[in-house]
Amino acid sequence: MITDTVYQKLEFAKLRLNDLKTLIANNQLAADPNARHQITQEFFFHLLGSTEYLAQLINENRELGFNSNEVAVFKIVKELKRLNPTDGVITHLQCLCADTKREPFPEDPYSDDGLIYRIINYRNEVVHRGMNPFHFKMSAGPRAAFFWLDPRNHSLGQSQYTVVEELFNMYSFVEKKCCNALAVIG
């Protein structure tokens, strides 16, 4: 595993984000659900793929000894904390994992914890469950698309940000944490 693989996954996610922007600009987001679903799947797949590649890279760099098929972000964080709790990479890496099955929905869905929770949940929603996390607002003005804060629980409402704003915020968050972690491991 090399550093460029993490950057490559981030670049792939950015390309899918731009594809979604194009669908929206062409007023096709609601009109073409298959394209929307495919691009959204690929965005989250690549975005979280960058964190998984980062975990692989840290496993190798820190010689943690995990077999590559056992590596997960949370496992790497746990092992780093056990071996060297002052390792500078922990701060950046631990922000990139959440257990959406066991942990409750975060109080602040826009905080770092809220963002990673929702990123993982949205990825699971579109990739593993084949569901649609979008909420469309049709009005006299321009149509707007939002994500449900938690597609499993619509009573939490929709995001206060449009899909494009959300995806950009999510991308920026993951990119920053991955780049910071890569800077620490050299």
C-alpha atoms as an extended CHARMM CRD file, in Angstrom:
* protein
*
       186  EXT
         1         1  MET       CA              0.0000000000        0.0000000000        0.0000000000  PROA      1               0.0000000000
         2         2  ILE       CA              1.3040000000        3.4390000000       -0.8850000000  PROA      2               0.0000000000
         3         3  THR       CA              0.1710000000        6.9460000000       -0.0190000000  PROA      3               0.0000000000
         4         4  ASP       CA             -1.0250000000        7.5860000000       -3.5710000000  PROA      4               0.0000000000
         5         5  THR       CA             -3.7430000000        4.9440000000       -3.2120000000  PROA      5               0.0000000000
         6         6  VAL       CA             -5.4280000000        7.0310000000       -0.5020000000  PROA      6               0.0000000000
         7         7  TYR       CA             -5.2570000000       10.1550000000       -2.6690000000  PROA      7               0.0000000000
         8         8  GLN       CA             -6.5550000000        8.1850000000       -5.6410000000  PROA      8               0.0000000000
         9         9  LYS       CA             -9.6530000000        7.1000000000       -3.7230000000  PROA      9               0.0000000000
        10        10  LEU       CA            -10.2420000000       10.6980000000       -2.6690000000  PROA      10              0.0000000000
        11        11  GLU       CA             -9.9180000000       11.8020000000       -6.2930000000  PROA      11              0.0000000000
        12        12  PHE       CA            -12.4550000000        9.1620000000       -7.3890000000  PROA      12              0.0000000000
        13        13  ALA       CA            -14.8970000000       10.4400000000       -4.7500000000  PROA      13              0.0000000000
        14        14  LYS       CA            -14.3660000000       13.9980000000       -5.9710000000  PROA      14              0.0000000000
        15        15  LEU       CA            -15.1450000000       12.9230000000       -9.5430000000  PROA      15              0.0000000000
        16        16  ARG       CA            -18.4280000000       11.3620000000       -8.3930000000  PROA      16              0.0000000000
        17        17  LEU       CA            -19.2410000000       14.5410000000       -6.4510000000  PROA      17              0.0000000000
        18        18  ASN       CA            -18.7550000000       16.5220000000       -9.6480000000  PROA      18              0.0000000000
        19        19  ASP       CA            -20.9930000000       14.0510000000      -11.5030000000  PROA      19              0.0000000000
        20        20  LEU       CA            -23.7510000000       14.6330000000       -8.9350000000  PROA      20              0.0000000000
        21        21  LYS       CA            -23.3120000000       18.3870000000       -9.3230000000  PROA      21              0.0000000000
        22        22  THR       CA            -23.7830000000       17.9320000000      -13.0670000000  PROA      22              0.0000000000
        23        23  LEU       CA            -26.9790000000       15.9050000000      -12.5500000000  PROA      23              0.0000000000
        24        24  ILE       CA            -28.2970000000       18.6770000000      -10.3260000000  PROA      24              0.0000000000
        25        25  ALA       CA            -27.2420000000       21.4530000000      -12.7140000000  PROA      25              0.0000000000
        26        26  ASN       CA            -29.0460000000       19.6280000000      -15.5370000000  PROA      26              0.0000000000
        27        27  ASN       CA            -32.1160000000       19.1360000000      -13.3280000000  PROA      27              0.0000000000
        28        28  GLN       CA            -31.7460000000       15.3550000000      -13.6440000000  PROA      28              0.0000000000
        29        29  LEU       CA            -31.1910000000       14.3370000000      -10.0210000000  PROA      29              0.0000000000
        30        30  ALA       CA            -34.8470000000       13.4580000000       -9.4580000000  PROA      30              0.0000000000
        31        31  ALA       CA            -35.4750000000       12.4940000000      -13.0750000000  PROA      31              0.0000000000
        32        32  ASP       CA            -32.7780000000        9.8160000000      -13.3030000000  PROA      32              0.0000000000
        33        33  PRO       CA            -32.8890000000        7.7150000000      -10.1270000000  PROA      33              0.0000000000
        34        34  ASN       CA            -30.5770000000        5.0300000000      -11.5370000000  PROA      34              0.0000000000
        35        35  ALA       CA            -27.7940000000        7.4970000000      -12.3250000000  PROA      35              0.0000000000
        36        36  ARG       CA            -28.3270000000        9.2370000000       -8.9840000000  PROA      36              0.0000000000
        37        37  HSD       CA            -28.1000000000        5.9620000000       -7.0900000000  PROA      37              0.0000000000
        38        38  GLN       CA            -25.0330000000        4.7280000000       -8.9540000000  PROA      38              0.0000000000
        39        39  ILE       CA            -23.1140000000        7.9750000000       -8.5420000000  PROA      39              0.0000000000
        40        40  THR       CA            -24.0830000000        8.2590000000       -4.8710000000  PROA      40              0.0000000000
        41        41  GLN       CA            -22.9760000000        4.6590000000       -4.2650000000  PROA      41              0.0000000000
        42        42  GLU       CA            -19.6540000000        5.3450000000       -5.9410000000  PROA      42              0.0000000000
        43        43  PHE       CA            -19.1150000000        8.5970000000       -4.0330000000  PROA      43              0.0000000000
        44        44  PHE       CA            -19.5350000000        6.9640000000       -0.6250000000  PROA      44              0.0000000000
        45        45  PHE       CA            -17.6970000000        3.8010000000       -1.6990000000  PROA      45              0.0000000000
        46        46  HSD       CA            -14.6320000000        5.7870000000       -2.7300000000  PROA      46              0.0000000000
        47        47  LEU       CA            -14.8280000000        8.3000000000        0.1210000000  PROA      47              0.0000000000
        48        48  LEU       CA            -14.8350000000        5.5780000000        2.7720000000  PROA      48              0.0000000000
        49        49  GLY       CA            -12.4430000000        3.5370000000        0.6560000000  PROA      49              0.0000000000
        50        50  SER       CA             -9.8760000000        6.2720000000        1.2380000000  PROA      50              0.0000000000
        51        51  THR       CA            -10.1850000000        5.7520000000        5.0080000000  PROA      51              0.0000000000
        52        52  GLU       CA             -9.8870000000        2.0020000000        4.6080000000  PROA      52              0.0000000000
        53        53  TYR       CA             -6.7740000000        2.3850000000        2.4490000000  PROA      53              0.0000000000
        54        54  LEU       CA             -5.3980000000        4.7700000000        5.0550000000  PROA      54              0.0000000000
        55        55  ALA       CA             -5.9670000000        2.1280000000        7.7410000000  PROA      55              0.0000000000
        56        56  GLN       CA             -4.1280000000       -0.4250000000        5.5830000000  PROA      56              0.0000000000
        57        57  LEU       CA             -1.2480000000        1.9890000000        5.1150000000  PROA      57              0.0000000000
        58        58  ILE       CA             -1.0160000000        2.7080000000        8.8520000000  PROA      58              0.0000000000
        59        59  ASN       CA             -1.1350000000       -1.0110000000        9.6080000000  PROA      59              0.0000000000
        60        60  GLU       CA              1.8960000000       -1.4820000000        7.3770000000  PROA      60              0.0000000000
        61        61  ASN       CA              3.6830000000        1.7170000000        8.4290000000  PROA      61              0.0000000000
        62        62  ARG       CA              3.3070000000        1.0660000000       12.1560000000  PROA      62              0.0000000000
        63        63  GLU       CA              3.9050000000       -2.6760000000       11.6750000000  PROA      63              0.0000000000
        64        64  LEU       CA              0.7390000000       -3.5610000000       13.5690000000  PROA      64              0.0000000000
        65        65  GLY       CA              0.6220000000       -7.0540000000       12.0930000000  PROA      65              0.0000000000
        66        66  PHE       CA             -2.9990000000       -7.2520000000       11.0250000000  PROA      66              0.0000000000
        67        67  ASN       CA             -3.6840000000       -9.4030000000        7.9930000000  PROA      67              0.0000000000
        68        68  SER       CA             -4.9730000000       -7.0950000000        5.2430000000  PROA      68              0.0000000000
        69        69  ASN       CA             -8.4160000000       -8.7200000000        5.2780000000  PROA      69              0.0000000000
        70        70  GLU       CA             -8.7320000000       -7.9660000000        9.0190000000  PROA      70              0.0000000000
        71        71  VAL       CA             -7.8920000000       -4.2680000000        8.8230000000  PROA      71              0.0000000000
        72        72  ALA       CA            -10.6270000000       -1.8220000000        9.7840000000  PROA      72              0.0000000000
        73        73  VAL       CA            -10.2650000000        1.7790000000       10.8800000000  PROA      73              0.0000000000
        74        74  PHE       CA            -11.6290000000        1.1100000000       14.3700000000  PROA      74              0.0000000000
        75        75  LYS       CA             -9.2890000000       -1.8840000000       14.8370000000  PROA      75              0.0000000000
        76        76  ILE       CA             -6.2570000000        0.1680000000       13.8610000000  PROA      76              0.0000000000
        77        77  VAL       CA             -7.2690000000        2.9400000000       16.2690000000  PROA      77              0.0000000000
        78        78  LYS       CA             -7.7620000000        0.4400000000       19.0880000000  PROA      78              0.0000000000
        79        79  GLU       CA             -4.3840000000       -1.1910000000       18.4620000000  PROA      79              0.0000000000
        80        80  LEU       CA             -2.5600000000        2.1390000000       18.1990000000  PROA      80              0.0000000000
        81        81  LYS       CA             -4.0920000000        3.2640000000       21.5060000000  PROA      81              0.0000000000
        82        82  ARG       CA             -2.9650000000        0.0110000000       23.1140000000  PROA      82              0.0000000000
        83        83  LEU       CA              0.5970000000        0.1950000000       21.7790000000  PROA      83              0.0000000000
        84        84  ASN       CA              1.2700000000        3.9170000000       21.8730000000  PROA      84              0.0000000000
        85        85  PRO       CA             -1.5800000000        6.1300000000       23.1350000000  PROA      85              0.0000000000
        86        86  THR       CA              0.3870000000        9.2740000000       22.2410000000  PROA      86              0.0000000000
        87        87  ASP       CA              0.7920000000        8.3340000000       18.5630000000  PROA      87              0.0000000000
        88        88  GLY       CA             -0.1680000000       11.4880000000       16.6570000000  PROA      88              0.0000000000
        89        89  VAL       CA             -2.0340000000        9.6080000000       13.9510000000  PROA      89              0.0000000000
        90        90  ILE       CA             -4.7110000000        8.4420000000       16.4280000000  PROA      90              0.0000000000
        91        91  THR       CA             -6.3320000000       11.8770000000       16.6130000000  PROA      91              0.0000000000
        92        92  HSD       CA             -6.9500000000       11.9700000000       12.8790000000  PROA      92              0.0000000000
        93        93  LEU       CA             -7.8200000000        8.3150000000       12.3790000000  PROA      93              0.0000000000
        94        94  GLN       CA            -10.3030000000        7.9450000000       15.2490000000  PROA      94              0.0000000000
        95        95  CYS       CA            -12.4450000000       10.6790000000       13.6880000000  PROA      95              0.0000000000
        96        96  LEU       CA            -12.9290000000        8.4100000000       10.6820000000  PROA      96              0.0000000000
        97        97  CYS       CA            -14.8570000000        5.5790000000       12.3150000000  PROA      97              0.0000000000
        98        98  ALA       CA            -18.2780000000        5.0920000000       13.8610000000  PROA      98              0.0000000000
        99        99  ASP       CA            -20.4650000000        2.1020000000       14.6440000000  PROA      99              0.0000000000
       100       100  THR       CA            -23.8630000000        2.9750000000       13.1920000000  PROA      100             0.0000000000
       101       101  LYS       CA            -25.3880000000       -0.2700000000       14.4920000000  PROA      101             0.0000000000
       102       102  ARG       CA            -24.4560000000        0.1860000000       18.1380000000  PROA      102             0.0000000000
       103       103  GLU       CA            -23.9220000000        3.9080000000       18.6280000000  PROA      103             0.0000000000
       104       104  PRO       CA            -26.9170000000        6.2530000000       18.8390000000  PROA      104             0.0000000000
       105       105  PHE       CA            -27.4090000000        8.9580000000       16.2600000000  PROA      105             0.0000000000
       106       106  PRO       CA            -25.1410000000       11.8860000000       17.2840000000  PROA      106             0.0000000000
       107       107  GLU       CA            -26.7130000000       14.9000000000       18.9700000000  PROA      107             0.0000000000
       108       108  ASP       CA            -25.0330000000       17.2270000000       16.4710000000  PROA      108             0.0000000000
       109       109  PRO       CA            -25.2840000000       15.6660000000       13.0060000000  PROA      109             0.0000000000
       110       110  TYR       CA            -22.9280000000       18.3310000000       11.5880000000  PROA      110             0.0000000000
       111       111  SER       CA            -20.0860000000       17.7800000000       14.0850000000  PROA      111             0.0000000000
       112       112  ASP       CA            -17.1210000000       15.5810000000       13.1610000000  PROA      112             0.0000000000
       113       113  ASP       CA            -18.7820000000       12.6500000000       14.9430000000  PROA      113             0.0000000000
       114       114  GLY       CA            -22.0560000000       13.3970000000       13.1890000000  PROA      114             0.0000000000
       115       115  LEU       CA            -20.4500000000       13.6630000000        9.7670000000  PROA      115             0.0000000000
       116       116  ILE       CA            -18.5860000000       10.3600000000        9.9270000000  PROA      116             0.0000000000
       117       117  TYR       CA            -21.6220000000        8.6290000000       11.4150000000  PROA      117             0.0000000000
       118       118  ARG       CA            -23.7840000000        9.8680000000        8.5700000000  PROA      118             0.0000000000
       119       119  ILE       CA            -21.1520000000        9.1250000000        5.9040000000  PROA      119             0.0000000000
       120       120  ILE       CA            -20.9560000000        5.5070000000        7.0640000000  PROA      120             0.0000000000
       121       121  ASN       CA            -24.7230000000        5.2630000000        7.4090000000  PROA      121             0.0000000000
       122       122  TYR       CA            -25.3190000000        6.7180000000        3.9240000000  PROA      122             0.0000000000
       123       123  ARG       CA            -22.7280000000        4.3690000000        2.4310000000  PROA      123             0.0000000000
       124       124  ASN       CA            -24.4600000000        1.4310000000        4.1080000000  PROA      124             0.0000000000
       125       125  GLU       CA            -27.8120000000        2.7410000000        2.9240000000  PROA      125             0.0000000000
       126       126  VAL       CA            -26.9070000000        3.0170000000       -0.7630000000  PROA      126             0.0000000000
       127       127  VAL       CA            -24.3100000000        0.2420000000       -1.0770000000  PROA      127             0.0000000000
       128       128  HSD       CA            -25.5440000000       -2.4870000000        1.2730000000  PROA      128             0.0000000000
       129       129  ARG       CA            -29.2650000000       -1.8150000000        1.6170000000  PROA      129             0.0000000000
       130       130  GLY       CA            -29.9350000000       -0.4220000000       -1.8730000000  PROA      130             0.0000000000
       131       131  MET       CA            -31.9960000000        2.3840000000       -0.3580000000  PROA      131             0.0000000000
       132       132  ASN       CA            -32.3150000000        6.0440000000       -1.2170000000  PROA      132             0.0000000000
       133       133  PRO       CA            -31.2090000000        8.6150000000        1.4010000000  PROA      133             0.0000000000
       134       134  PHE       CA            -32.5530000000       11.5540000000       -0.6280000000  PROA      134             0.0000000000
       135       135  HSD       CA            -35.4300000000       13.8310000000        0.2880000000  PROA      135             0.0000000000
       136       136  PHE       CA            -36.6880000000       16.0750000000       -2.5020000000  PROA      136             0.0000000000
       137       137  LYS       CA            -38.4290000000       19.3970000000       -1.9300000000  PROA      137             0.0000000000
       138       138  MET       CA            -40.6470000000       20.4010000000       -4.7750000000  PROA      138             0.0000000000
       139       139  SER       CA            -41.7570000000       23.9920000000       -4.7290000000  PROA      139             0.0000000000
       140       140  ALA       CA            -42.5660000000       26.8810000000       -7.0180000000  PROA      140             0.0000000000
       141       141  GLY       CA            -38.8910000000       27.8290000000       -6.9890000000  PROA      141             0.0000000000
       142       142  PRO       CA            -35.9880000000       25.6130000000       -7.8040000000  PROA      142             0.0000000000
       143       143  ARG       CA            -36.1900000000       21.9940000000       -6.7340000000  PROA      143             0.0000000000
       144       144  ALA       CA            -33.8510000000       21.0690000000       -3.9480000000  PROA      144             0.0000000000
       145       145  ALA       CA            -32.4960000000       17.7460000000       -2.8120000000  PROA      145             0.0000000000
       146       146  PHE       CA            -31.4960000000       16.9930000000        0.7550000000  PROA      146             0.0000000000
       147       147  PHE       CA            -30.4250000000       13.8890000000        2.6250000000  PROA      147             0.0000000000
       148       148  TRP       CA            -32.5110000000       12.5370000000        5.4350000000  PROA      148             0.0000000000
       149       149  LEU       CA            -30.3720000000       13.0020000000        8.5460000000  PROA      149             0.0000000000
       150       150  ASP       CA            -30.8920000000        9.2940000000        9.1730000000  PROA      150             0.0000000000
       151       151  PRO       CA            -32.6360000000        7.4440000000        6.3400000000  PROA      151             0.0000000000
       152       152  ARG       CA            -33.6090000000        4.7670000000        8.8750000000  PROA      152             0.0000000000
       153       153  ASN       CA            -35.5520000000        7.3430000000       10.8990000000  PROA      153             0.0000000000
       154       154  HSD       CA            -37.2770000000       10.0800000000        8.8850000000  PROA      154             0.0000000000
       155       155  SER       CA            -38.6380000000       11.6510000000       12.0670000000  PROA      155             0.0000000000
       156       156  LEU       CA            -35.1790000000       13.2400000000       12.5410000000  PROA      156             0.0000000000
       157       157  GLY       CA            -35.9280000000       15.2780000000        9.4200000000  PROA      157             0.0000000000
       158       158  GLN       CA            -33.7610000000       16.3710000000        6.5670000000  PROA      158             0.0000000000
       159       159  SER       CA            -30.3750000000       17.9910000000        6.6110000000  PROA      159             0.0000000000
       160       160  GLN       CA            -30.2140000000       21.7580000000        6.7860000000  PROA      160             0.0000000000
       161       161  TYR       CA            -27.8230000000       21.6280000000        3.8160000000  PROA      161             0.0000000000
       162       162  THR       CA            -28.5000000000       20.6140000000        0.2290000000  PROA      162             0.0000000000
       163       163  VAL       CA            -27.0510000000       17.3650000000       -1.0950000000  PROA      163             0.0000000000
       164       164  VAL       CA            -24.1890000000       19.1620000000       -2.8470000000  PROA      164             0.0000000000
       165       165  GLU       CA            -23.3010000000       21.1430000000        0.2890000000  PROA      165             0.0000000000
       166       166  GLU       CA            -23.4640000000       17.9780000000        2.3980000000  PROA      166             0.0000000000
       167       167  LEU       CA            -21.3050000000       15.9420000000        0.0350000000  PROA      167             0.0000000000
       168       168  PHE       CA            -18.7660000000       18.7330000000       -0.2170000000  PROA      168             0.0000000000
       169       169  ASN       CA            -18.6200000000       19.0150000000        3.5950000000  PROA      169             0.0000000000
       170       170  MET       CA            -18.2450000000       15.2580000000        3.9230000000  PROA      170             0.0000000000
       171       171  TYR       CA            -15.5770000000       15.1020000000        1.2500000000  PROA      171             0.0000000000
       172       172  SER       CA            -13.6520000000       18.0000000000        2.8060000000  PROA      172             0.0000000000
       173       173  PHE       CA            -13.8200000000       16.4250000000        6.2670000000  PROA      173             0.0000000000
       174       174  VAL       CA            -12.5050000000       13.0270000000        5.1230000000  PROA      174             0.0000000000
       175       175  GLU       CA             -9.8770000000       14.5720000000        2.8760000000  PROA      175             0.0000000000
       176       176  LYS       CA             -8.5640000000       16.7600000000        5.7120000000  PROA      176             0.0000000000
       177       177  LYS       CA             -8.3910000000       13.8860000000        8.2160000000  PROA      177             0.0000000000
       178       178  CYS       CA             -6.7110000000       11.5670000000        5.6940000000  PROA      178             0.0000000000
       179       179  CYS       CA             -4.1740000000       14.2170000000        4.6890000000  PROA      179             0.0000000000
       180       180  ASN       CA             -3.4240000000       15.0440000000        8.3260000000  PROA      180             0.0000000000
       181       181  ALA       CA             -2.9110000000       11.3610000000        9.1360000000  PROA      181             0.0000000000
       182       182  LEU       CA             -0.6840000000       10.8990000000        6.0820000000  PROA      182             0.0000000000
       183       183  ALA       CA              1.4250000000       13.8820000000        7.1740000000  PROA      183             0.0000000000
       184       184  VAL       CA              1.9580000000       12.2620000000       10.5710000000  PROA      184             0.0000000000
       185       185  ILE       CA              3.0410000000        8.9020000000        9.1950000000  PROA      185             0.0000000000
       186       186  GLY       CA              5.2600000000       10.5610000000        6.5780000000  PROA      186             0.0000000000
